Tab-separated table of C-alpha atoms and ligand atoms in Angstrom:
chain	number	residue	atom	x	y	z
A	1	MET	CA	94.035	52.939	158.170
A	2	SER	CA	91.278	55.344	157.289
A	3	GLN	CA	87.669	54.338	156.876
A	4	ILE	CA	87.498	54.492	153.070
A	5	THR	CA	90.616	52.338	152.680
A	6	GLU	CA	89.225	49.837	155.142
A	7	ASN	CA	85.870	49.744	153.332
A	8	VAL	CA	87.507	49.186	149.945
A	9	HIS	CA	89.674	46.343	151.288
A	10	ARG	CA	86.743	44.690	153.030
A	11	LEU	CA	84.510	44.769	149.962
A	12	LEU	CA	87.219	43.656	147.516
A	13	ASN	CA	87.942	40.704	149.804
A	14	GLU	CA	84.307	39.826	150.130
A	15	ILE	CA	83.091	39.801	146.523
A	16	PRO	CA	84.052	37.091	144.002
A	17	LYS	CA	87.076	37.903	141.839
A	18	THR	CA	84.852	37.680	138.764
A	19	VAL	CA	82.718	40.621	139.926
A	20	SER	CA	83.967	44.172	139.232
A	21	LEU	CA	83.566	46.861	141.855
A	22	ILE	CA	82.550	50.297	140.597
A	23	ALA	CA	83.125	53.046	143.150
A	24	VAL	CA	80.325	55.582	142.668
A	25	ILE	CA	81.768	59.067	143.083
A	26	LYS	CA	78.765	61.421	142.937
A	27	THR	CA	78.863	64.126	145.647
A	28	ARG	CA	82.316	62.984	146.837
A	29	GLY	CA	85.440	65.103	147.029
A	30	PRO	CA	88.717	64.593	145.158
A	31	ASP	CA	90.513	63.409	148.311
A	32	GLU	CA	87.929	60.713	148.926
A	33	VAL	CA	88.101	59.461	145.344
A	34	ARG	CA	91.908	59.453	145.430
A	35	GLU	CA	91.887	57.447	148.634
A	36	ALA	CA	89.555	54.826	147.156
A	37	VAL	CA	91.820	54.487	144.107
A	38	ASP	CA	94.929	54.225	146.260
A	39	ALA	CA	93.180	51.507	148.253
A	40	GLY	CA	92.631	49.390	145.151
A	41	VAL	CA	89.513	50.611	143.327
A	42	ARG	CA	90.059	50.047	139.589
A	43	LEU	CA	86.787	51.343	138.177
A	44	LEU	CA	84.791	54.504	138.908
A	45	GLY	CA	81.173	55.406	138.226
A	46	GLY	CA	79.936	58.953	137.668
A	47	ASN	CA	76.359	60.259	137.422
A	48	TYR	CA	77.051	63.680	135.944
A	49	VAL	CA	79.382	64.782	133.172
A	50	GLN	CA	80.757	68.002	134.731
A	51	GLU	CA	81.175	66.627	138.237
A	52	THR	CA	82.941	63.519	136.966
A	53	ALA	CA	85.294	65.532	134.732
A	54	ALA	CA	86.374	67.592	137.739
A	55	LEU	CA	86.896	64.553	139.973
A	56	LEU	CA	88.912	62.646	137.362
A	57	LYS	CA	91.149	65.680	136.892
A	58	GLY	CA	92.060	65.478	140.568
A	59	LEU	CA	93.565	62.004	140.171
A	60	ASP	CA	97.243	61.468	139.437
A	61	ARG	CA	96.544	58.413	137.286
A	62	THR	CA	94.025	57.269	134.716
A	63	VAL	CA	91.217	55.165	136.121
A	64	PRO	CA	88.464	53.888	133.809
A	65	CYS	CA	85.107	55.494	134.501
A	66	HIS	CA	81.557	54.498	133.552
A	67	LEU	CA	78.622	56.859	133.154
A	68	ILE	CA	75.826	55.505	135.374
A	69	GLY	CA	73.504	58.532	135.375
A	70	HIS	CA	71.004	59.579	132.738
A	71	LEU	CA	72.558	61.263	129.705
A	72	GLN	CA	70.975	64.246	127.954
A	73	THR	CA	71.621	64.565	124.237
A	74	ASN	CA	73.289	67.975	124.647
A	75	LYS	CA	75.960	66.407	126.917
A	76	VAL	CA	76.789	63.476	124.661
A	77	ARG	CA	79.862	65.009	123.041
A	78	LYS	CA	81.492	65.660	126.431
A	79	ALA	CA	80.456	62.250	127.751
A	80	VAL	CA	82.044	60.470	124.796
A	81	GLY	CA	85.355	62.169	125.577
A	82	LEU	CA	85.219	61.277	129.260
A	83	PHE	CA	83.728	57.838	129.866
A	84	ASP	CA	84.962	54.371	128.949
A	85	VAL	CA	81.477	52.885	129.070
A	86	ILE	CA	78.046	54.538	128.937
A	87	GLU	CA	75.698	52.349	130.993
A	88	THR	CA	72.479	54.281	130.521
A	89	VAL	CA	71.399	53.975	126.901
A	90	ASP	CA	67.597	53.841	126.934
A	91	SER	CA	66.433	55.147	123.573
A	92	GLU	CA	67.325	54.768	119.934
A	93	ASN	CA	67.599	58.516	119.647
A	94	LEU	CA	70.233	58.707	122.382
A	95	ALA	CA	72.090	55.710	120.935
A	96	ARG	CA	72.245	57.368	117.509
A	97	GLU	CA	73.598	60.594	118.998
A	98	ILE	CA	76.273	58.714	120.981
A	99	ASP	CA	77.196	56.818	117.815
A	100	ARG	CA	77.480	60.024	115.793
A	101	ARG	CA	79.612	61.826	118.391
A	102	THR	CA	81.810	58.780	118.898
A	103	GLY	CA	82.466	58.650	115.172
A	104	GLU	CA	83.360	62.358	115.116
A	105	SER	CA	85.696	62.015	118.074
A	106	GLY	CA	87.936	59.439	116.426
A	107	ARG	CA	88.301	57.656	119.770
A	108	GLY	CA	87.335	54.258	118.350
A	109	PRO	CA	84.270	52.162	119.236
A	110	LEU	CA	82.538	52.954	122.523
A	111	ARG	CA	81.118	50.256	124.767
A	112	VAL	CA	77.585	50.885	125.963
A	113	LEU	CA	75.023	49.130	128.155
A	114	ILE	CA	71.269	49.306	127.803
A	115	GLU	CA	69.523	50.424	130.987
A	116	ILE	CA	66.552	48.259	131.911
A	117	ASN	CA	63.658	49.762	133.891
A	118	SER	CA	63.140	46.483	135.716
A	119	GLY	CA	60.738	48.039	138.223
A	120	ARG	CA	58.548	49.146	135.299
A	121	GLU	CA	58.091	52.544	136.952
A	122	THR	CA	56.707	55.239	134.687
A	123	GLY	CA	58.815	58.398	134.665
A	124	LYS	CA	61.987	56.445	135.476
A	125	THR	CA	64.906	55.978	133.078
A	126	GLY	CA	65.576	52.750	131.227
A	127	VAL	CA	63.503	50.633	128.854
A	128	PHE	CA	60.979	48.076	130.010
A	129	PRO	CA	62.327	44.511	129.757
A	130	GLU	CA	60.059	43.690	126.832
A	131	ALA	CA	61.420	46.677	124.853
A	132	ALA	CA	65.069	45.698	125.284
A	133	ASP	CA	65.262	43.409	122.264
A	134	ALA	CA	64.295	46.070	119.733
A	135	LEU	CA	66.662	48.633	121.261
A	136	ALA	CA	69.496	46.081	121.411
A	137	ALA	CA	69.052	45.302	117.715
A	138	ALA	CA	69.149	49.020	116.887
A	139	VAL	CA	72.254	49.655	119.043
A	140	SER	CA	74.043	46.653	117.543
A	141	ALA	CA	73.515	48.047	114.067
A	142	LEU	CA	75.335	51.312	114.883
A	143	PRO	CA	78.924	51.264	113.589
A	144	ASN	CA	80.668	53.066	116.473
A	145	LEU	CA	78.909	51.393	119.408
A	146	ARG	CA	79.591	47.998	120.990
A	147	LEU	CA	76.729	46.663	123.038
A	148	ALA	CA	78.489	45.138	126.058
A	149	GLY	CA	75.566	44.309	128.335
A	150	LEU	CA	72.788	45.621	130.562
A	151	MET	CA	72.420	47.840	133.612
A	152	THR	CA	69.513	48.113	136.036
A	153	MET	CA	68.568	49.885	139.250
A	154	GLY	CA	65.183	48.367	140.104
A	155	SER	CA	62.691	50.082	142.365
A	156	PHE	CA	63.887	50.894	145.853
A	157	GLU	CA	62.936	48.182	148.327
A	158	SER	CA	63.700	48.435	152.033
A	159	ASP	CA	64.298	44.683	152.143
A	160	PRO	CA	66.990	43.862	149.535
A	161	GLU	CA	65.481	40.406	149.122
A	162	ASP	CA	62.535	42.175	147.453
A	163	SER	CA	64.951	43.447	144.754
A	164	ARG	CA	65.741	39.909	143.655
A	165	ARG	CA	62.930	39.856	141.088
A	166	TYR	CA	64.309	42.972	139.327
A	167	PHE	CA	67.767	41.464	139.067
A	168	ARG	CA	66.427	38.099	138.008
A	169	GLU	CA	64.317	39.565	135.234
A	170	THR	CA	67.241	41.666	133.982
A	171	ARG	CA	69.437	38.585	133.906
A	172	ARG	CA	66.796	36.762	131.852
A	173	VAL	CA	66.821	39.607	129.318
A	174	PHE	CA	70.632	39.456	129.327
A	175	GLU	CA	70.629	35.740	128.548
A	176	ARG	CA	68.017	36.126	125.848
A	177	LEU	CA	69.936	38.938	124.119
A	178	SER	CA	73.304	37.186	124.450
A	179	LYS	CA	71.928	34.325	122.385
A	180	ALA	CA	69.970	36.412	119.899
A	181	LEU	CA	72.412	39.152	118.922
A	182	PRO	CA	74.821	38.718	116.052
A	183	ARG	CA	78.415	39.262	117.085
A	184	LYS	CA	80.561	41.540	114.984
A	185	ASP	CA	84.098	40.417	114.151
A	186	GLY	CA	86.537	40.564	117.044
A	187	GLU	CA	83.898	41.523	119.584
A	188	THR	CA	83.424	39.988	122.983
A	189	GLY	CA	79.659	40.557	122.851
A	190	MET	CA	77.455	40.830	125.922
A	191	THR	CA	79.596	40.355	129.036
A	192	VAL	CA	78.483	43.016	131.535
A	193	LEU	CA	75.513	42.778	133.873
A	194	SER	CA	75.648	45.909	136.039
A	195	MET	CA	73.310	45.622	139.008
A	196	GLY	CA	73.344	46.030	142.770
A	197	MET	CA	74.126	49.002	145.034
A	198	SER	CA	75.283	49.307	148.668
A	199	HIS	CA	71.997	48.023	149.945
A	200	SER	CA	71.412	45.212	147.447
A	201	TYR	CA	74.737	44.028	146.007
A	202	LYS	CA	74.697	40.603	147.678
A	203	VAL	CA	71.355	39.680	146.134
A	204	ALA	CA	72.518	41.123	142.785
A	205	ILE	CA	75.678	38.981	142.768
A	206	ASP	CA	73.549	35.998	143.667
A	207	GLU	CA	71.454	36.750	140.576
A	208	GLY	CA	74.440	36.994	138.249
A	209	ALA	CA	75.747	40.588	138.439
A	210	THR	CA	79.235	40.928	136.940
A	211	GLU	CA	79.555	44.516	138.142
A	212	ILE	CA	78.233	46.226	141.291
A	213	ARG	CA	77.950	50.004	141.777
A	214	ILE	CA	78.789	51.047	145.323
A	215	GLY	CA	78.823	54.533	146.868
A	216	THR	CA	77.579	54.638	150.463
A	217	LEU	CA	79.290	51.460	151.615
A	218	LEU	CA	82.689	52.824	150.549
A	219	PHE	CA	82.389	56.541	151.266
A	220	GLY	CA	79.626	56.771	153.869
A	221	PRO	CA	76.172	58.377	153.595
A	222	ARG	CA	75.742	61.204	151.066
A	223	ALA	CA	75.050	64.631	152.547
B	301	LIG	C1	74.206	56.606	143.454
B	301	LIG	C2	74.141	55.402	142.602
B	301	LIG	C3	74.684	54.166	143.020
B	301	LIG	C4	75.323	53.950	144.377
B	301	LIG	O1	74.381	53.980	145.383
B	301	LIG	P1	74.771	53.614	146.897
B	301	LIG	O2	73.476	53.234	147.497
B	301	LIG	O3	75.359	54.844	147.499
B	301	LIG	O4	75.729	52.476	146.851
B	301	LIG	C5	74.620	53.101	142.125
B	301	LIG	N1	74.053	53.228	140.907
B	301	LIG	C6	73.520	54.372	140.482
B	301	LIG	C7	72.914	54.447	139.133
B	301	LIG	C8	73.538	55.508	141.310
B	301	LIG	O5	72.996	56.652	140.865
């Protein structure tokens, strides 16, 4: 058995069945992505529109894919045609553009997550936790978007235990919004809490992550 297959099996066995594994495919080759899918990966995560389009084309089946990298407004139309979920909504302006392009595309409602800048680092993507409520209300009012949850990275910490506070604060925002937001007819509401990477996924699951985003642990270090 090759290394990627082994890694996928090990991780899928280790994490609770209620937690989804996203295989993060940035910088990987089509053969690597195909192997991960053959080994049982059911969800992919891409950082860039072009790169992800090329990698998905190399697969012989359809695998749902989430956008986990920052989205520029001039790439929204392409992103809407490619991704099943956009995890990185962090401004009303971007949300409105995604809504408009989704409407034009005729693809039906698009699920989105709000990205939380839980490390409160200036110059980083995401909204500060205290700004999430206003953005969530604005996103919820857009006809073609379905707010499905939150995503966060947190600041990098060499000891994953030090990331716990970022995940905990994001979960608090998640719980607050889940209660506060009106639910449109037939919607499942806020169900996704996307947090934790190769280095920090155990702490993230401990803090309530429903989805972890893993690259290095499946595919090895990035070049
Ligand atoms: C690259 C990336 C990951 C995966 O990181 P690893 O440390 O390789 O597991 C997860 N989330 C986001 C947003 C990323 O850009």
